[in-house]
Every structure is written in C-alpha cells, then in structure tokens.
Amino acid sequence: GNGSEAVKGRVSRSAFLVLSLVILTSCYTLLYFLGEPMLWPAAVLVGVGYGGLWGVQPVIVSELFGPRDYGFKYACSNVAALTGSFCFGTLLAGDQFDRVATQR
C-alpha cells in the first residue's frame, strides 16, 4: 500500500509481499504451537499481514502480468488466496478449537 509506494525506488513491491507472507506464516505457526495464549497477538499480526498483502497484491499482479485481462488475473490470485485460507482456516482453527474445547 502506502509503504510500498513510499520506497518503491529502493525496495521492490515483491519484498513487501514476502514480508506480509512471512508475518502470516509466523503467526499461524506460533498460534498452532503456543495455542490460546498467542490468540490475541496473532490476531493483531494476522491483520497487519493481510493488510500488507491485500494492499500490495493488486499492483504486483498488474506489474508482473501486465494490465491486459487484469480482472481475470486478479480473480485468479483471489481464488488462490481463498483456497489457502479455507485450508488453513479449517485445519488450523478447527483443530485449535477442538483442542481448547476438550481442555475445558
């Protein structure tokens, strides 16, 4: 988003995408291994990660694949995100919920 626009001459937008994905991966991993105590910090960092991801993704799609048929290309990137979110959300959140529910 604005951060990538401010430093676009010095840092590539792909680096912001990678940073967002590292934040998201770290949060999901910590949430899985540390459990309930990590829930609120992970929720905040997941928000930061997705904010960075969705802020820079449309520009990256346009820069990497060109503006022709942009709608189709952007829709494909959203379907990929939907698929990953469904898998991680179902597997991680469901497992975590069941684990906490059996402890109480």
Coordinates of C-alpha atoms in Angstrom, one line a residue:
G1 CA 0.0 0.0 0.0
N2 CA 1.3 3.4 1.0
G3 CA 4.5 1.9 2.5
S4 CA 5.5 0.2 -0.7
E5 CA 4.7 3.4 -2.7
A6 CA 6.9 5.5 -0.5
V7 CA 10.0 3.3 -1.0
K8 CA 9.3 1.8 -4.5
G9 CA 12.6 3.1 -5.9
R10 CA 14.7 1.4 -3.3
V11 CA 12.7 -1.7 -2.3
S12 CA 10.6 -3.9 -4.7
R13 CA 7.0 -4.4 -4.0
S14 CA 7.6 -8.1 -4.1
A15 CA 9.7 -7.7 -0.9
F16 CA 6.6 -6.2 0.8
L17 CA 4.6 -9.2 -0.4
V18 CA 7.2 -11.6 1.0
L19 CA 7.3 -9.7 4.3
S20 CA 3.5 -9.9 4.6
L21 CA 3.6 -13.7 3.9
V22 CA 6.4 -14.2 6.5
I23 CA 4.3 -12.3 9.1
L24 CA 1.3 -14.5 8.3
T25 CA 3.2 -17.7 8.3
S26 CA 4.9 -16.9 11.6
C27 CA 1.5 -16.0 13.2
Y28 CA -0.1 -19.2 12.1
T29 CA 2.8 -21.3 13.2
L30 CA 3.0 -19.6 16.6
L31 CA -0.7 -20.0 17.0
Y32 CA -0.5 -23.7 16.3
F33 CA 2.3 -24.4 18.7
L34 CA 1.6 -22.0 21.5
G35 CA -2.1 -22.2 21.4
E36 CA -4.6 -19.9 23.3
P37 CA -2.1 -17.5 24.9
M38 CA -1.0 -16.5 21.4
L39 CA -4.5 -15.8 20.1
W40 CA -4.8 -12.1 20.6
P41 CA -1.2 -11.2 19.5
A42 CA -1.6 -13.5 16.5
A43 CA -4.9 -11.8 15.6
V44 CA -3.3 -8.4 15.5
L45 CA -0.3 -9.6 13.4
V46 CA -2.6 -11.5 11.0
G47 CA -4.4 -8.3 10.5
V48 CA -1.2 -6.5 9.7
G49 CA -0.1 -9.3 7.4
Y50 CA -3.3 -9.4 5.4
G51 CA -3.4 -5.6 5.3
G52 CA 0.0 -5.6 3.7
L53 CA -0.9 -8.5 1.4
W54 CA -4.1 -7.0 0.0
G55 CA -2.6 -3.5 -0.1
V56 CA 0.2 -4.5 -2.5
Q57 CA -1.3 -7.5 -4.3
P58 CA -3.3 -5.6 -7.0
V59 CA -0.2 -3.6 -8.0
I60 CA 2.0 -6.7 -8.1
V61 CA -0.5 -8.6 -10.3
S62 CA -0.5 -5.7 -12.7
E63 CA 3.2 -5.2 -12.7
L64 CA 4.1 -8.9 -13.1
F65 CA 1.4 -10.0 -15.6
G66 CA 0.5 -6.7 -17.3
P67 CA -2.7 -4.7 -17.4
R68 CA -4.3 -6.8 -20.2
D69 CA -7.1 -9.1 -18.8
Y70 CA -6.3 -7.6 -15.4
G71 CA -9.7 -8.6 -13.9
F72 CA -9.2 -12.3 -14.8
K73 CA -5.6 -12.3 -13.4
Y74 CA -6.7 -10.6 -10.2
A75 CA -9.6 -13.0 -9.8
C76 CA -7.2 -16.0 -10.1
S77 CA -5.0 -14.5 -7.4
N78 CA -8.0 -14.2 -5.1
V79 CA -9.1 -17.7 -5.8
A80 CA -5.7 -18.9 -4.8
A81 CA -5.9 -16.9 -1.5
L82 CA -9.4 -18.2 -0.9
T83 CA -8.2 -21.8 -1.3
G84 CA -5.3 -21.4 1.1
S85 CA -7.4 -19.5 3.6
F86 CA -10.0 -22.2 3.5
C87 CA -7.4 -25.0 4.1
F88 CA -5.6 -23.2 6.9
G89 CA -8.7 -21.8 8.5
T90 CA -10.4 -25.2 8.5
L91 CA -7.4 -27.2 9.6
L92 CA -5.8 -24.8 12.0
A93 CA -8.8 -23.1 13.5
G94 CA -10.8 -26.3 13.8
D95 CA -8.0 -28.2 15.4
Q96 CA -7.3 -25.4 17.8
F97 CA -10.9 -25.0 18.7
D98 CA -11.3 -28.7 19.4
R99 CA -8.2 -28.8 21.5
V100 CA -9.2 -25.9 23.7
A101 CA -12.8 -27.2 24.0
T102 CA -11.6 -30.6 25.3
Q103 CA -9.3 -28.9 27.8
R104 CA -12.2 -27.0 29.4

